Amino acid sequence: MTETAVQTVTTTDIAVLPGTEIRTEPDLRQEIIPYQQADTSEQQEIESVIGEIDLKDRSSIMFFGSKTQEQMTAISEKMLEGVKNKDLGAAGSALSNMVTAIKGFDVDELNPNRKQGFFERLFGKAKPVVQFLNRYEDVRKQIDRITDDMEGHKTQLLTDIVTLDKLYEANLDFFHKLEVYIAAGEEKLRRMDNQDIPALVSNAEAHPEDMLAAQNLRDLRSARDDLERRIHDLRLTRQVAMQSLPSIRLVQENDKTLVNKINSTLINTVPLWKNQLAQAVTIFRMSDAADTVKKATDLTNELLESNAENLRTANAQVRQQMERGVFDIESVRKANNSLIETINDSLRIAEEGKVMRAKAEQEVKSMESELRQALIAAKARKDAA
């Protein structure tokens, strides 16, 4: 195989099919924009969420934003299932089988300068080209089966990329919803601190004998503390959502890398490998034909004993052709090894992707556990109330 062909195999990066490109989002805001700094549409949305808070109904505070949290939990579970159910071992096995098939194909059998072993000379054997073609046909069928498997893995990976993109968009949407709930809660706290509580304090101080006024003040302060704790829980959930976004992108990038490697193998490696083997067979046949011509020429020259000088010159030319190799078997071997290295690189990338997915799974499990603890704590506080 030529150096150019090897370069094509090792450097070509196949684009992912349209619709599966991984889109990036602008940097997420580290801080939530307060109500006073929000634009008109955002303030209207925050006001709508503030309307969900009923200070006389403790459950409205304890479960403030809980629907969004539950949706986040569903997303986390779906992502975890996607990571757990993603079996890239089959794709890696297909690549391994491809390597084994190519490595097990010995091109030295077509070397015209190869010396036969003792038993080959003693018992005789079929012509190398016949054996070579038989083995080539077996390996070709095996590679065709592996190619079909790899096509199936590629289709599944492309589907996963699209699914993860939708999951990312949903996660991002819930992330922004959480920000609205947090901003609404903080604005409600601000209004309670600046308006509601001071008003009840003034009323309680003006009527010290009114026990109901004092109790209303205590209830409002208690509701205020409950809301503050609830906002803290929502901030934790927001942090979990923020961490989930790069995790989703990480899995997508790994899938995309593996798809590119599979495409490179299917589009470049396998066709070039078959092409080089076909060329080797053609060259061997040319060598065999040249050998036949040489023998006929030798016979003709032997019959032309009257022209000794012409016979000597022709014999010298024929001998030169005999001693000269028809093709460089080392080049074929080098090309074969380069193809194997390309596929081994694909295996390494797949293995690294498997490690990163395992890490992502652990991170998602940890995040899910933290979120569940937060929800359990919220429920416990409700039950205690």
Short mmCIF file of C-alpha atoms in Angstrom, two decimals:
data_model
loop_
_atom_site.label_atom_id
_atom_site.label_comp_id
_atom_site.label_asym_id
_atom_site.label_seq_id
_atom_site.Cartn_x
_atom_site.Cartn_y
_atom_site.Cartn_z
CA MET A 1 0.00 0.00 0.00
CA THR A 2 1.32 3.42 -0.87
CA GLU A 3 2.09 6.07 1.70
CA THR A 4 -0.77 8.17 0.33
CA ALA A 5 -3.27 5.37 0.88
CA VAL A 6 -2.08 4.87 4.45
CA GLN A 7 -2.39 8.61 5.06
CA THR A 8 -6.00 8.50 3.86
CA VAL A 9 -6.90 5.66 6.19
CA THR A 10 -5.36 7.15 9.31
CA THR A 11 -6.43 10.78 9.00
CA THR A 12 -9.88 10.81 7.36
CA ASP A 13 -12.57 12.04 9.75
CA ILE A 14 -16.06 11.18 8.59
CA ALA A 15 -18.76 13.75 9.36
CA VAL A 16 -21.72 12.56 11.38
CA LEU A 17 -24.97 12.29 9.44
CA PRO A 18 -27.08 15.49 9.20
CA GLY A 19 -29.29 16.04 12.23
CA THR A 20 -26.87 14.38 14.65
CA GLU A 21 -24.45 17.26 15.07
CA ILE A 22 -23.77 18.08 18.70
CA ARG A 23 -24.85 21.65 19.36
CA THR A 24 -23.27 23.77 22.04
CA GLU A 25 -25.09 26.28 24.22
CA PRO A 26 -23.90 29.70 25.42
CA ASP A 27 -22.34 29.77 28.87
CA LEU A 28 -24.92 29.22 31.57
CA ARG A 29 -25.38 32.06 34.00
CA GLN A 30 -23.56 31.40 37.24
CA GLU A 31 -25.84 33.77 39.17
CA ILE A 32 -29.60 34.08 38.95
CA ILE A 33 -30.83 37.48 37.77
CA PRO A 34 -32.87 39.17 40.54
CA TYR A 35 -36.43 40.26 39.91
CA GLN A 36 -35.44 43.95 39.78
CA GLN A 37 -32.87 43.31 37.03
CA ALA A 38 -35.05 41.01 34.92
CA ASP A 39 -36.76 42.25 31.78
CA THR A 40 -40.51 42.70 31.52
CA SER A 41 -41.30 39.22 30.19
CA GLU A 42 -39.14 37.58 32.85
CA GLN A 43 -40.78 39.65 35.60
CA GLN A 44 -44.20 38.54 34.40
CA GLU A 45 -43.09 34.91 34.53
CA ILE A 46 -41.65 35.40 38.03
CA GLU A 47 -44.88 37.07 39.20
CA SER A 48 -46.85 34.08 37.91
CA VAL A 49 -44.66 31.71 39.93
CA ILE A 50 -44.88 33.92 43.04
CA GLY A 51 -48.64 33.48 42.79
CA GLU A 52 -48.16 29.77 43.55
CA ILE A 53 -46.97 30.64 47.07
CA ASP A 54 -49.76 30.75 49.64
CA LEU A 55 -48.36 31.80 53.02
CA LYS A 56 -51.40 30.34 54.75
CA ASP A 57 -50.81 26.95 53.12
CA ARG A 58 -47.53 25.46 54.34
CA SER A 59 -47.66 22.71 51.71
CA SER A 60 -47.50 25.31 48.93
CA ILE A 61 -44.13 26.38 50.36
CA MET A 62 -42.80 22.90 51.08
CA PHE A 63 -43.65 21.73 47.56
CA PHE A 64 -42.76 24.98 45.81
CA GLY A 65 -41.05 23.96 42.53
CA SER A 66 -41.43 20.25 43.31
CA LYS A 67 -42.91 19.46 39.89
CA THR A 68 -39.80 20.81 38.21
CA GLN A 69 -37.63 18.80 40.60
CA GLU A 70 -39.60 15.66 39.78
CA GLN A 71 -39.08 16.31 36.09
CA MET A 72 -35.35 16.69 36.76
CA THR A 73 -35.37 13.37 38.60
CA ALA A 74 -37.05 11.70 35.62
CA ILE A 75 -34.40 13.15 33.30
CA SER A 76 -31.59 11.92 35.55
CA GLU A 77 -33.09 8.43 35.68
CA LYS A 78 -33.53 8.38 31.91
CA MET A 79 -29.93 9.47 31.42
CA LEU A 80 -28.71 6.84 33.89
CA GLU A 81 -30.63 4.13 32.05
CA GLY A 82 -29.14 5.34 28.77
CA VAL A 83 -25.63 5.03 30.16
CA LYS A 84 -26.30 1.64 31.78
CA ASN A 85 -27.97 0.17 28.69
CA LYS A 86 -25.33 1.41 26.26
CA ASP A 87 -23.33 -1.71 25.42
CA LEU A 88 -20.35 -0.71 23.34
CA GLY A 89 -18.71 -4.06 23.99
CA ALA A 90 -20.37 -5.43 20.86
CA ALA A 91 -18.94 -2.61 18.74
CA GLY A 92 -15.51 -3.16 20.24
CA SER A 93 -15.85 -6.90 19.62
CA ALA A 94 -16.68 -6.24 15.96
CA LEU A 95 -13.55 -4.11 15.60
CA SER A 96 -11.51 -6.82 17.34
CA ASN A 97 -12.87 -9.43 14.94
CA MET A 98 -11.92 -7.18 12.04
CA VAL A 99 -8.35 -6.97 13.35
CA THR A 100 -8.19 -10.73 13.83
CA ALA A 101 -9.45 -11.39 10.30
CA ILE A 102 -6.89 -9.08 8.71
CA LYS A 103 -3.99 -10.24 10.89
CA GLY A 104 -4.81 -13.87 10.13
CA PHE A 105 -4.49 -13.28 6.39
CA ASP A 106 -0.87 -14.04 5.38
CA VAL A 107 0.09 -12.18 2.22
CA ASP A 108 3.49 -13.91 2.23
CA GLU A 109 1.83 -16.87 0.55
CA LEU A 110 1.84 -14.85 -2.69
CA ASN A 111 5.54 -14.02 -2.42
CA PRO A 112 7.10 -15.46 -5.60
CA ASN A 113 10.49 -15.58 -3.89
CA ARG A 114 9.22 -17.51 -0.86
CA LYS A 115 11.00 -20.83 -0.33
CA GLN A 116 8.82 -23.88 0.14
CA GLY A 117 9.22 -25.95 3.28
CA PHE A 118 10.42 -29.55 3.33
CA PHE A 119 6.93 -31.08 3.54
CA GLU A 120 5.62 -28.75 0.84
CA ARG A 121 8.31 -29.98 -1.51
CA LEU A 122 7.85 -33.60 -0.41
CA PHE A 123 4.07 -33.90 -0.66
CA GLY A 124 3.34 -31.02 -2.97
CA LYS A 125 0.48 -28.54 -2.52
CA ALA A 126 -1.98 -26.49 -4.50
CA LYS A 127 -0.75 -23.45 -6.32
CA PRO A 128 -0.37 -20.46 -3.96
CA VAL A 129 -2.84 -18.36 -5.93
CA VAL A 130 -5.55 -21.05 -5.57
CA GLN A 131 -5.09 -21.28 -1.81
CA PHE A 132 -4.85 -17.52 -1.55
CA LEU A 133 -8.12 -16.98 -3.40
CA ASN A 134 -9.89 -19.60 -1.29
CA ARG A 135 -8.72 -17.98 1.94
CA TYR A 136 -9.47 -14.52 0.60
CA GLU A 137 -13.07 -15.55 -0.11
CA ASP A 138 -13.48 -16.90 3.44
CA VAL A 139 -12.02 -13.76 5.00
CA ARG A 140 -14.10 -11.53 2.71
CA LYS A 141 -17.32 -13.20 3.87
CA GLN A 142 -16.24 -12.84 7.48
CA ILE A 143 -15.45 -9.15 7.02
CA ASP A 144 -18.79 -8.62 5.26
CA ARG A 145 -20.58 -10.04 8.31
CA ILE A 146 -18.53 -7.85 10.64
CA THR A 147 -19.29 -4.85 8.41
CA ASP A 148 -23.03 -5.48 8.77
CA ASP A 149 -22.64 -5.62 12.57
CA MET A 150 -20.68 -2.36 12.59
CA GLU A 151 -23.35 -0.69 10.44
CA GLY A 152 -25.92 -1.69 13.05
CA HIS A 153 -23.79 -0.29 15.87
CA LYS A 154 -23.28 2.94 13.93
CA THR A 155 -27.04 3.35 13.42
CA GLN A 156 -27.67 2.82 17.13
CA LEU A 157 -24.98 5.33 18.08
CA LEU A 158 -26.42 7.93 15.70
CA THR A 159 -29.85 7.38 17.25
CA ASP A 160 -28.34 7.81 20.71
CA ILE A 161 -26.73 11.10 19.68
CA VAL A 162 -30.09 12.50 18.57
CA THR A 163 -31.82 11.19 21.71
CA LEU A 164 -29.18 12.71 23.98
CA ASP A 165 -29.53 16.03 22.18
CA LYS A 166 -33.25 16.06 22.97
CA LEU A 167 -32.45 15.06 26.54
CA TYR A 168 -29.99 17.94 26.75
CA GLU A 169 -32.61 20.42 25.52
CA ALA A 170 -35.14 19.16 28.07
CA ASN A 171 -32.56 19.36 30.85
CA LEU A 172 -31.67 22.92 29.81
CA ASP A 173 -35.36 23.90 29.81
CA PHE A 174 -35.86 22.57 33.33
CA PHE A 175 -32.66 24.34 34.38
CA HIS A 176 -34.14 27.66 33.30
CA LYS A 177 -37.45 26.82 34.99
CA LEU A 178 -35.57 26.25 38.23
CA GLU A 179 -33.98 29.67 37.85
CA VAL A 180 -37.43 31.22 37.56
CA TYR A 181 -38.62 29.44 40.72
CA ILE A 182 -35.51 30.49 42.62
CA ALA A 183 -35.84 34.10 41.47
CA ALA A 184 -39.53 34.06 42.43
CA GLY A 185 -38.75 32.62 45.85
CA GLU A 186 -36.04 35.17 46.53
CA GLU A 187 -38.32 38.01 45.43
CA LYS A 188 -41.02 36.68 47.75
CA LEU A 189 -38.48 36.60 50.60
CA ARG A 190 -37.49 40.17 49.84
CA ARG A 191 -41.11 41.33 49.94
CA MET A 192 -41.73 39.47 53.18
CA ASP A 193 -38.62 40.97 54.78
CA ASN A 194 -39.36 44.50 53.58
CA GLN A 195 -43.14 44.60 53.71
CA ASP A 196 -45.09 41.73 55.25
CA ILE A 197 -43.00 41.00 58.34
CA PRO A 198 -42.36 44.67 59.26
CA ALA A 199 -46.10 45.30 58.97
CA LEU A 200 -46.94 42.46 61.37
CA VAL A 201 -44.15 43.53 63.73
CA SER A 202 -45.63 47.02 63.89
CA ASN A 203 -49.09 45.59 64.48
CA ALA A 204 -47.85 43.27 67.23
CA GLU A 205 -45.97 46.09 68.95
CA ALA A 206 -48.99 48.36 68.71
CA HIS A 207 -51.22 45.69 70.28
CA PRO A 208 -49.04 43.77 72.77
CA GLU A 209 -52.11 42.25 74.40
CA ASP A 210 -53.28 40.75 71.09
CA MET A 211 -51.99 37.16 71.17
CA LEU A 212 -53.35 36.49 67.69
CA ALA A 213 -51.20 39.28 66.24
CA ALA A 214 -48.10 37.79 67.87
CA GLN A 215 -49.00 34.33 66.60
CA ASN A 216 -49.52 35.63 63.07
CA LEU A 217 -46.04 37.17 63.23
CA ARG A 218 -44.51 33.88 64.38
CA ASP A 219 -46.34 31.99 61.66
CA LEU A 220 -45.14 34.40 58.99
CA ARG A 221 -41.55 34.20 60.17
CA SER A 222 -41.79 30.42 60.23
CA ALA A 223 -43.20 30.42 56.69
CA ARG A 224 -40.38 32.73 55.67
CA ASP A 225 -37.78 30.30 57.06
CA ASP A 226 -39.50 27.38 55.31
CA LEU A 227 -39.40 29.26 52.02
CA GLU A 228 -35.72 30.09 52.47
CA ARG A 229 -34.91 26.42 53.04
CA ARG A 230 -37.00 25.48 50.02
CA ILE A 231 -35.07 27.94 47.86
CA HIS A 232 -31.84 26.39 49.08
CA ASP A 233 -33.08 22.95 47.97
CA LEU A 234 -33.96 24.37 44.56
CA ARG A 235 -30.47 25.83 44.25
CA LEU A 236 -29.01 22.38 44.91
CA THR A 237 -31.27 20.92 42.24
CA ARG A 238 -30.14 23.65 39.85
CA GLN A 239 -26.52 22.69 40.51
CA VAL A 240 -27.33 19.07 39.71
CA ALA A 241 -28.96 20.17 36.45
CA MET A 242 -25.92 22.27 35.59
CA GLN A 243 -23.64 19.27 36.14
CA SER A 244 -25.85 17.03 34.02
CA LEU A 245 -25.43 19.19 30.92
CA PRO A 246 -21.68 18.52 30.37
CA SER A 247 -22.22 14.86 31.28
CA ILE A 248 -24.72 14.51 28.44
CA ARG A 249 -22.35 16.24 26.03
CA LEU A 250 -19.52 13.93 27.16
CA VAL A 251 -21.50 10.83 26.23
CA GLN A 252 -22.47 12.42 22.91
CA GLU A 253 -18.85 13.25 22.06
CA ASN A 254 -17.79 9.68 22.82
CA ASP A 255 -20.55 8.31 20.60
CA LYS A 256 -19.64 10.71 17.81
CA THR A 257 -15.95 9.75 18.01
CA LEU A 258 -16.79 6.06 17.77
CA VAL A 259 -19.15 6.68 14.84
CA ASN A 260 -16.36 8.50 13.01
CA LYS A 261 -13.97 5.61 13.63
CA ILE A 262 -16.51 3.05 12.45
CA ASN A 263 -17.19 5.13 9.34
CA SER A 264 -13.46 5.41 8.68
CA THR A 265 -13.12 1.65 8.91
CA LEU A 266 -16.12 0.93 6.68
CA ILE A 267 -15.47 3.61 4.06
CA ASN A 268 -11.66 3.61 3.91
CA THR A 269 -9.98 0.69 5.64
CA VAL A 270 -12.02 -2.26 4.38
CA PRO A 271 -12.27 -1.15 0.71
CA LEU A 272 -8.57 -0.28 0.55
CA TRP A 273 -7.65 -3.58 2.16
CA LYS A 274 -9.72 -5.49 -0.43
CA ASN A 275 -8.22 -3.37 -3.21
CA GLN A 276 -4.67 -4.12 -2.11
CA LEU A 277 -5.38 -7.85 -1.92
CA ALA A 278 -6.92 -7.79 -5.40
CA GLN A 279 -3.80 -6.03 -6.66
CA ALA A 280 -1.63 -8.68 -5.01
CA VAL A 281 -3.54 -11.44 -6.84
CA THR A 282 -3.23 -9.59 -10.15
CA ILE A 283 0.49 -9.07 -9.65
CA PHE A 284 0.96 -12.73 -8.79
CA ARG A 285 -0.84 -13.76 -11.98
CA MET A 286 1.34 -11.39 -13.96
CA SER A 287 4.38 -13.03 -12.39
CA ASP A 288 3.07 -16.48 -13.26
CA ALA A 289 2.42 -15.41 -16.86
CA ALA A 290 5.89 -13.87 -17.08
CA ASP A 291 7.38 -17.13 -15.85
CA THR A 292 5.53 -19.03 -18.59
CA VAL A 293 6.76 -16.58 -21.22
CA LYS A 294 10.27 -16.92 -19.86
CA LYS A 295 10.20 -20.70 -20.22
CA ALA A 296 8.89 -20.43 -23.77
CA THR A 297 11.63 -17.95 -24.59
CA ASP A 298 14.26 -20.24 -23.09
CA LEU A 299 12.99 -23.11 -25.24
CA THR A 300 13.07 -20.94 -28.35
CA ASN A 301 16.58 -19.76 -27.58
CA GLU A 302 17.77 -23.32 -27.05
CA LEU A 303 16.43 -24.23 -30.50
CA LEU A 304 18.27 -21.27 -32.05
CA GLU A 305 21.70 -22.77 -31.39
CA SER A 306 22.94 -21.27 -34.62
CA ASN A 307 22.77 -17.81 -33.08
CA ALA A 308 24.79 -18.25 -29.85
CA GLU A 309 25.23 -14.53 -29.31
CA ASN A 310 21.50 -13.84 -29.47
CA LEU A 311 20.90 -16.79 -27.15
CA ARG A 312 23.45 -15.43 -24.64
CA THR A 313 21.92 -11.95 -24.72
CA ALA A 314 18.34 -13.25 -24.37
CA ASN A 315 19.36 -15.65 -21.61
CA ALA A 316 21.03 -12.81 -19.68
CA GLN A 317 17.88 -10.69 -19.95
CA VAL A 318 15.69 -13.57 -18.80
CA ARG A 319 18.01 -14.28 -15.87
CA GLN A 320 17.83 -10.66 -14.82
CA GLN A 321 14.04 -10.90 -14.80
CA MET A 322 14.22 -14.12 -12.77
CA GLU A 323 16.38 -12.54 -10.11
CA ARG A 324 14.29 -9.42 -9.89
CA GLY A 325 11.29 -9.45 -7.55
CA VAL A 326 7.96 -8.67 -9.20
CA PHE A 327 6.68 -6.70 -6.24
CA ASP A 328 7.96 -5.65 -2.81
CA ILE A 329 6.28 -7.88 -0.26
CA GLU A 330 7.52 -5.64 2.53
CA SER A 331 5.36 -2.81 1.19
CA VAL A 332 2.30 -5.04 1.28
CA ARG A 333 3.17 -6.11 4.84
CA LYS A 334 3.68 -2.49 5.89
CA ALA A 335 0.31 -1.53 4.44
CA ASN A 336 -1.34 -4.44 6.26
CA ASN A 337 0.27 -3.41 9.56
CA SER A 338 -0.84 0.20 9.05
CA LEU A 339 -4.42 -0.96 8.61
CA ILE A 340 -4.16 -2.99 11.81
CA GLU A 341 -2.78 0.01 13.72
CA THR A 342 -5.71 2.13 12.49
CA ILE A 343 -8.22 -0.35 13.83
CA ASN A 344 -6.29 -0.75 17.10
CA ASP A 345 -6.58 3.01 17.47
CA SER A 346 -10.35 2.62 17.14
CA LEU A 347 -10.28 -0.01 19.89
CA ARG A 348 -8.33 2.29 22.17
CA ILE A 349 -10.81 5.13 21.58
CA ALA A 350 -13.72 2.77 22.29
CA GLU A 351 -12.06 1.58 25.53
CA GLU A 352 -11.45 5.14 26.66
CA GLY A 353 -15.08 5.96 25.86
CA LYS A 354 -16.18 2.97 27.99
CA VAL A 355 -14.13 4.25 30.95
CA MET A 356 -15.57 7.77 30.60
CA ARG A 357 -19.12 6.38 30.39
CA ALA A 358 -18.52 4.38 33.56
CA LYS A 359 -17.33 7.55 35.25
CA ALA A 360 -20.39 9.40 33.95
CA GLU A 361 -22.63 6.66 35.34
CA GLN A 362 -21.10 7.00 38.81
CA GLU A 363 -21.47 10.76 38.71
CA VAL A 364 -25.12 10.52 37.64
CA LYS A 365 -25.81 7.96 40.40
CA SER A 366 -24.27 10.30 42.95
CA MET A 367 -26.30 13.24 41.67
CA GLU A 368 -29.48 11.17 41.70
CA SER A 369 -28.78 10.11 45.30
CA GLU A 370 -28.26 13.70 46.39
CA LEU A 371 -31.49 14.78 44.72
CA ARG A 372 -33.46 11.92 46.27
CA GLN A 373 -32.11 12.84 49.71
CA ALA A 374 -33.24 16.41 49.15
CA LEU A 375 -36.75 15.27 48.19
CA ILE A 376 -36.90 12.84 51.13
CA ALA A 377 -35.86 15.62 53.48
CA ALA A 378 -38.55 17.86 52.04
CA LYS A 379 -41.18 15.17 52.53
CA ALA A 380 -39.94 14.53 56.06
CA ARG A 381 -40.34 18.18 56.92
CA LYS A 382 -43.87 18.11 55.51
CA ASP A 383 -44.76 15.07 57.58
CA ALA A 384 -43.23 16.64 60.69
CA ALA A 385 -45.32 19.76 60.12
#
